[in-house]
């Protein structure tokens, strides 16, 4: 009855407006930028919003409206477009680049046409292309301005690192702020590792001052705003996806066999002026393999790892609703089985690397009344992992550091292999199969609710909303270990090349590890509150939106001094004139209990402007540029980054390290610590941004941003300017200054010719910093100063070769890093003082934590449902330290890699990659910063490659299905780089090899 009344009212309105003609049936189709139909979009008459319909699965709508009257299209992802009705033909409404929604968080949204901030967004269809188990591992190279780097290891440890616009501060805190559905989540990015890609609608990267202004102290390094999926208008969808992968480890470092190891040890000992360890008979035994229990040759990686692992991801979603109630519900189940060989040899438990996770999400939008709307979001997560042995046993480190010649896996008597040099707990196979296991459990609850009230009864355009959120996350560990005896038989005498006498070694005990086997690993709780009042009005050519916002957040981690309170109050105003000129102004004041009580509040003003060039009269007669907007912004953003807890107090510590006021009873003596930092202030960022957004040729979009930022009042130690005579640690002072600049480019091209679809995309980011002031101590030479260089700039000694012989050493400049021998590194005298020492260190390479250049590009092709998609991602201006035992072997009885064995100095190989072998730490050769131990870490990776087939709709209609897709997908298939032994993203001691995977999957929907 109600729907009938609305239709009658709409028809009467049509008849009363005869100036627009008599045809009141307006039919049309809504499509996205790529030409795909948009289902579940709400279509309404602007001046009579009670008249509304929703698009069907083909994007079609039929609404009662007179020709020429404005109709508004609102999609489920909040894209908005207003167009005049066309009554005489079928309308086509394209939700183009200008109508795209830009989500700033806090419920603040603008279309791309009117927004002024530097915000890049990636949507669901581009996020869920890697079959990743969490959102963080879905973002490599597909969103402009965000640098994400991959980690290796167990699934639960593959947490990404994220940065926006590079390294901009000296205090080490360059991490971005993570926001999910408008609320700042936990401070450790746990949420991005718990959320599955299937529940995410979009990820926006907020980069400039105008975009991050409302986030107060927390937004200084940029914001990643995650928006989860919501219901659709007058739609009902059920979708199921299943993905199975076949996983393999790649670029496993090849370690030397036992014969090569033994020869290398002998060579190293001779280089050290000592006796060789292995006799000729023993070398022959290693080479022949005749005595495997006495002279073993164990490839530990082959014995610990199996060739294949596997994983499964299953997702069931329900999505739809009416105009009054909309819903999205998800159940996501995951499991992964790793690469441990023979993990089930123990009765009652497995030592396999395993991971399982269950996600549940429910998002509701409810129109309680015509003026009251409520949103309720709930996400629950449970995961469990297990791994062999204990993390402290450092299994992976021992796989690649224990020599192949150390001991057999087991003795002939069945004992685990081990001896007095390499004890039983060094046996990688024992650690992976016989030493027990560790199990971890994590549970998380993320809940939030928004209540929005239309107050137009008081004054037109007035609204108010309240948002609250609560997060509770806890992780528990269980450790079940046992000990075993170990041993080995050794040869004590040879005759005619045959061992004739032996000695037996046995150690260890049989038993279980005692004590508490389970404990709380970590816990995090947080509470969010947001309240705002906003007012929106339009008159003539003027549009105004203004908002008052208050936010409060409470964070608590288990431990002492881990409770954080922050709050902000903001005034935001957006003004538009004639749909051509737009301006934003924000004034935010924030407070944090991390700061000195006398200076906890800071004020941050920002302003942004935009000129919509494409709406100017002189652009109307051209048919190339569809949309063009020029943006500019400036703002001062402050942060509560601090040098240490309680920095405003002079610290005095007792013998046990506790503050004096908490430990009056201590008799261990007192030590005066760091002096108080007086008159402190907050670190500030002066952000400038200039951007251009263009859409042209009905399919090409381009965004370009150039930025400059001055970070000032950075906390640095005053030790560089104080004499050691002071007798205590110098205080921190706010004098650090860092400048940074860069450019960001994002583009996309989509076109359809009949049944053929093409999509090309790419993004590029470059950022570089420069230290202007850091209170650096006086240096002997100007080139030694870090000031004037980028943050993290590497300084090192420039190698010019190796000493050839004693005569070369005698005729070369003296090097003050300890005694040198032939085969040791020869360094360049940079200052001409005829002595090589720390004063000869110069800038070289770049930093080793964040590349200056980050880019990605993709190509997609589809013809009659058969498609291909590939995404590449790369880095540049990125340096690696070669400081692991893979490159520095044999010291402390560790192994040697095949690469180091083949590429070290000998008299016959004087131009080798690495210096001579040694069993001792040679200070001259192991200077941490040296060109010998650096490499170009830049890479280009094929992140995703997929072939798929979408079943034709004519087939699906017969079985009442909306969509069905099958695919084969490759992930991280190859890398082009200059790193010889490992993956450039997985370097260092104890780092797991990288993985590649082949996925087969299907997706169906009804």
Coordinates of C-alpha atoms in Angstrom, one line a residue, residues 619-626 696-698:
X619 CA 36.2 23.3 -21.8
X620 CA 32.7 22.6 -23.0
X621 CA 33.3 22.2 -26.8
X622 CA 36.2 19.8 -26.6
X623 CA 35.7 16.0 -26.5
X624 CA 39.0 14.7 -25.2
X625 CA 39.0 15.7 -21.5
X626 CA 36.0 14.5 -19.5
X696 CA 39.9 11.6 -20.6
X697 CA 39.0 9.6 -23.7
X698 CA 36.1 7.9 -21.9

